[in-house]
DNA sequence: ATGTTATATGCTGCATATTGCATATAATAA
DNA sequence: TTATTATATGCAATATGCAGCATATAACAT
């Protein structure tokens, strides 16, 4: 993905390509469990470097699956709310996806990391949980 | 895809990768409209060379999305029936996918090509409709 | 056996995707 | 201003995916 210099990559095709990566699926699964998450929180939950999280979020954003909101120094990413249809079915698929222990660990770490919020806001950078 | 020398490509990941290609989505959309199709029929509907159709079918088969049945010289490919869940949601997504004129043309040619069957069986090779 | 038809696959080259490192940007605070 | 923290991105190296051509396999017919 990254930069879509592809010919005429239509929307659904771009979305399928955005989903064809384990890290991005892991990110989406986390976002399905929280109203939002900032980059540091995803770093801790997935144990991946900052540039990796940022890059994958950028791809998901270009595909229209997530959006962002800046709050001071932090950026919160969240799943774009869609009317029932194409994207909703995909999210349903991911929700009912085959369970992996990797993803279970992700959710555990994510929950712990979200526990560090104060008043629902992210207040610390990556802790390397 | 092709040869899965990937690390540990789990099932859902392999499926998402299988869907990250326009030709394979086109094939699935056709199969959603017919109980089966042989390679020649897909060649005519999608106007693609035989090796391309065979390759993509092979990838879909490894992902567990389609299966095949040989009848004499022909091989019939069909969507694997799944219990409601992951794959079913994906098929729903593809069904409700954004319409493209390309896909409309596919369906027209596919219908014409299926019209050449005799007793529900494929009896001619690629006609280049 | 040979020939014909339908389908599969090995190989190469090209296009694209992902990673890792380093650096850049943006917002805040002193 | 500078410093600090959070996030983004340019670049090069590597990995992966796909198209095209040629060839192989499989089933059937003669």
XYZ file of C-alpha atoms (C1' of nucleotides) in Angstrom:
318
model
C 0.000 0.000 0.000
C 1.643 3.118 1.267
C 1.361 5.406 -1.690
C -1.339 4.503 -4.116
C 0.351 5.095 -7.405
C -1.636 2.112 -8.595
C -3.751 2.724 -11.628
C -7.334 3.110 -10.594
C -7.550 1.560 -7.201
C -11.199 1.808 -6.314
C -12.404 2.230 -2.780
C -13.276 -1.343 -1.943
C -10.038 -2.543 -3.435
C -8.060 -0.085 -1.352
C -9.881 -1.297 1.736
C -9.126 -4.947 1.046
C -5.471 -4.096 0.575
C -5.458 -2.141 3.786
C -6.744 -5.224 5.570
C -4.171 -7.535 4.040
C -1.671 -6.992 6.813
C -1.479 -8.576 10.226
C -0.446 -5.416 12.048
C -3.329 -3.438 10.603
C -5.805 -6.137 11.545
C -4.394 -6.084 15.057
C -4.864 -2.325 15.198
C -8.456 -2.578 14.044
C -9.224 -5.307 16.553
C -7.986 -3.033 19.295
C -9.997 -0.095 18.029
C -13.077 -2.304 18.017
C -12.607 -2.482 21.780
C -12.132 1.179 22.527
C -13.625 4.421 21.358
C -10.149 5.579 20.412
C -6.441 5.089 20.995
C -3.372 7.212 20.570
C -0.172 6.039 18.931
C 1.646 5.409 22.205
C -1.137 3.213 23.452
C -1.036 1.134 20.299
C 2.750 0.908 20.556
C 2.472 -0.586 24.034
C -0.337 -2.952 23.164
C 1.263 -4.280 19.979
C 4.891 -3.940 21.053
C 5.862 -2.295 17.812
C 8.004 0.782 17.139
C 6.407 4.168 16.756
C 7.091 4.529 13.061
C 5.415 1.208 12.397
C 2.217 2.181 14.166
C 2.151 5.587 12.502
C 2.715 4.115 9.050
C -0.008 1.524 9.391
C -2.441 4.057 10.792
C -1.733 6.246 7.804
C -2.647 3.397 5.464
C -5.849 2.677 7.360
C -6.696 6.347 7.244
C -6.190 6.637 3.512
C -8.471 3.649 3.094
C -11.092 5.529 5.070
C -11.263 2.971 7.850
C -9.997 5.169 10.656
C -9.864 8.852 11.328
C -7.868 10.959 13.765
C -8.331 13.816 16.145
C -5.508 15.810 17.630
C -5.581 16.828 21.265
C -2.523 18.803 22.116
C 0.478 16.615 21.685
C -1.537 13.445 21.263
C -3.417 12.125 18.294
C -6.376 9.874 18.871
C -7.306 7.389 16.198
C -10.715 5.790 15.930
C -12.743 3.669 13.569
C -14.872 5.667 11.163
C -18.552 5.101 11.820
C -20.158 3.700 8.703
C -23.714 3.038 7.703
C -24.402 -0.680 7.437
C -22.871 -1.999 4.276
C -19.519 -2.930 2.895
C -17.286 -1.701 5.703
C -19.655 -2.815 8.431
C -19.575 -6.362 7.093
C -15.809 -6.273 7.103
C -15.732 -5.092 10.707
C -18.141 -7.887 11.591
C -15.789 -10.334 9.940
C -12.842 -9.034 11.909
C -14.863 -9.149 15.108
C -15.782 -12.761 14.544
C -12.302 -13.541 13.301
C -10.369 -16.596 14.223
C -8.836 -16.101 17.638
C -5.122 -16.013 17.946
C -3.163 -15.972 21.138
C -1.260 -13.040 19.708
C -4.452 -11.033 19.580
C -5.420 -12.073 23.076
C -2.133 -10.738 24.369
C -2.737 -7.527 22.449
C -6.041 -7.032 24.177
C -4.580 -7.682 27.599
C -1.810 -5.169 27.110
C -4.211 -2.706 25.560
C -6.522 -2.894 28.554
C -3.616 -2.374 30.928
C -2.384 0.536 28.886
C -5.812 2.164 28.722
C -5.840 1.896 32.499
C -3.143 4.532 32.583
C -5.498 7.160 31.201
C -6.578 9.995 33.437
C -10.074 11.358 32.918
C -10.241 9.302 29.757
C -7.196 11.046 28.322
C -3.825 9.671 27.390
C -1.205 11.259 29.653
C 1.961 9.199 29.170
C 3.995 8.131 26.161
C 5.064 4.609 25.354
C 5.872 2.735 28.529
C 7.046 -0.456 26.878
C 4.578 -2.433 28.984
C 0.764 -14.892 -1.904
C 1.490 -17.776 -4.181
C 3.877 -19.687 -2.002
C 3.318 -19.078 1.654
C 6.859 -18.721 2.837
C 5.490 -16.121 5.187
C 6.178 -16.818 8.811
C 3.052 -18.125 10.400
C 0.320 -16.886 8.202
C -2.837 -17.672 10.085
C -6.059 -18.455 8.371
C -7.786 -15.100 8.583
C -4.657 -13.334 7.440
C -4.311 -15.614 4.460
C -7.935 -14.924 3.583
C -7.503 -11.157 3.741
C -4.472 -11.413 1.490
C -6.402 -13.563 -0.912
C -9.023 -10.827 -1.137
C -6.496 -8.060 -1.734
C -6.592 -8.420 -5.484
C -9.100 -7.114 -7.979
C -9.116 -10.210 -10.160
C -9.815 -12.469 -7.230
C -12.665 -10.267 -6.057
C -14.067 -10.378 -9.565
C -13.882 -14.175 -9.516
C -15.666 -14.362 -6.181
C -18.374 -12.000 -7.328
C -19.010 -14.283 -10.285
C -19.073 -17.368 -8.111
C -21.599 -15.656 -5.862
C -23.902 -15.706 -8.899
C -23.482 -19.309 -9.941
C -23.191 -22.640 -8.213
C -19.876 -23.174 -9.982
C -17.741 -22.184 -12.933
C -14.931 -23.792 -14.835
C -11.732 -22.029 -15.827
C -12.793 -21.404 -19.414
C -15.982 -19.761 -18.290
C -14.093 -17.431 -16.000
C -11.607 -16.664 -18.779
C -14.437 -15.522 -21.025
C -16.245 -13.550 -18.365
C -13.146 -11.732 -17.121
C -11.256 -11.602 -20.433
C -8.075 -12.837 -18.828
C -5.583 -15.493 -19.966
C -5.873 -19.030 -18.705
C -2.768 -18.917 -16.537
C -4.085 -15.866 -14.759
C -7.402 -17.463 -13.885
C -5.736 -20.684 -12.755
C -3.228 -18.861 -10.597
C -5.820 -16.762 -8.860
C -8.067 -19.749 -8.305
C -5.146 -21.540 -6.737
C -4.662 -18.697 -4.280
C -8.349 -18.623 -3.413
C -8.256 -22.364 -2.911
C -5.278 -22.259 -0.575
C -7.114 -19.639 1.438
C -10.011 -22.046 1.744
C -12.457 -19.768 -0.038
C -13.138 -21.959 -3.034
C -12.896 -25.638 -3.773
C -12.810 -27.599 -6.994
C -14.348 -30.673 -8.526
C -13.032 -32.342 -11.613
C -15.413 -33.649 -14.244
C -13.527 -35.220 -17.069
C -11.444 -32.580 -18.720
C -13.086 -29.716 -16.877
C -12.608 -28.464 -13.387
C -15.459 -26.725 -11.666
C -14.684 -24.181 -8.979
C -17.172 -23.118 -6.368
C -17.336 -21.129 -3.155
C -16.845 -23.212 -0.067
C -19.986 -23.274 2.039
C -19.184 -21.887 5.459
C -21.093 -21.691 8.698
C -22.040 -18.116 9.539
C -19.001 -16.301 10.822
C -15.825 -14.843 9.508
C -16.022 -15.905 5.885
C -19.744 -15.340 5.630
C -19.297 -11.731 6.707
C -16.618 -11.286 4.088
C -18.887 -12.663 1.399
C -21.604 -10.303 2.575
C -19.148 -7.448 2.259
C -18.237 -8.462 -1.267
C -21.904 -8.832 -2.176
C -22.685 -5.352 -0.920
C -19.489 -4.000 -2.422
C -19.274 -0.797 -4.338
C -20.494 -1.389 -7.861
C -18.100 -0.918 -10.694
C -18.975 -0.949 -14.337
C -16.170 -3.458 -14.767
C -18.001 -5.894 -12.554
C -21.266 -5.297 -14.365
C -19.625 -6.231 -17.635
C -18.200 -9.331 -15.980
C -21.651 -10.460 -14.964
C -23.060 -9.880 -18.427
C -20.342 -11.903 -20.099
C -20.583 -14.564 -17.422
C -24.308 -14.970 -18.000
C -23.765 -15.247 -21.735
C -21.025 -17.758 -21.250
C -23.064 -19.855 -18.840
C -25.719 -19.904 -21.528
C -23.428 -22.100 -23.570
C -23.722 -24.925 -21.076
C -25.555 -28.081 -22.054
C -27.456 -29.890 -19.339
C -25.749 -27.623 -16.843
C -22.326 -28.770 -17.962
C -19.513 -26.856 -19.570
C -18.949 -28.223 -23.075
C -16.720 -25.677 -24.805
C -13.394 -24.069 -23.986
C -12.656 -20.375 -24.008
C -14.534 -18.646 -26.783
C -13.129 -15.210 -26.246
C -16.631 -13.809 -26.023
C 0.616 -45.549 -28.593
C -0.454 -40.288 -30.460
C -3.166 -36.158 -30.586
C -6.300 -32.824 -28.658
C -8.293 -30.066 -25.096
C -8.483 -28.099 -20.369
C -5.934 -26.762 -16.621
C -1.618 -26.158 -13.693
C 2.924 -24.410 -12.751
C 8.222 -23.118 -13.080
C 10.648 -19.202 -14.094
C 11.850 -14.293 -14.883
C 11.188 -9.462 -14.622
C 8.782 -5.728 -12.858
C 5.896 -3.343 -9.628
C 4.584 -2.751 -5.122
C 4.785 -3.255 0.080
C 7.167 -3.371 4.434
C 10.890 -2.585 7.548
C 14.469 0.038 10.007
C 16.962 4.090 10.671
C 17.266 8.784 10.774
C 15.175 12.986 10.622
C 11.227 16.223 10.361
C 7.002 18.265 12.142
C 3.855 19.810 15.634
C 2.355 21.156 20.148
C 3.603 22.335 24.725
C 6.411 24.131 28.469
C 10.137 26.788 30.520
C 14.145 31.487 22.278
C 15.257 26.378 23.439
C 13.954 21.896 25.196
C 10.889 18.124 25.458
C 7.436 14.917 24.016
C 4.379 12.737 20.532
C 3.825 11.719 15.989
C 4.995 11.714 10.907
C 7.845 10.791 6.969
C 12.071 10.475 3.470
C 15.117 7.120 2.116
C 17.348 2.679 1.244
C 17.175 -2.278 1.775
C 14.551 -6.236 1.654
C 10.434 -8.963 0.885
C 6.434 -10.085 -1.485
C 3.025 -10.174 -5.388
C 1.709 -10.395 -10.109
C 2.001 -10.754 -15.270
C 3.719 -13.113 -19.181
C 5.739 -16.802 -21.535
C 6.744 -21.408 -21.923
C 6.060 -25.887 -20.519
C 3.941 -29.635 -17.797
C 0.045 -32.451 -16.319
C -4.328 -34.704 -16.749
C -8.280 -36.667 -19.030
C -10.235 -38.062 -23.053
C -10.506 -39.657 -27.952
C -8.668 -42.117 -31.908
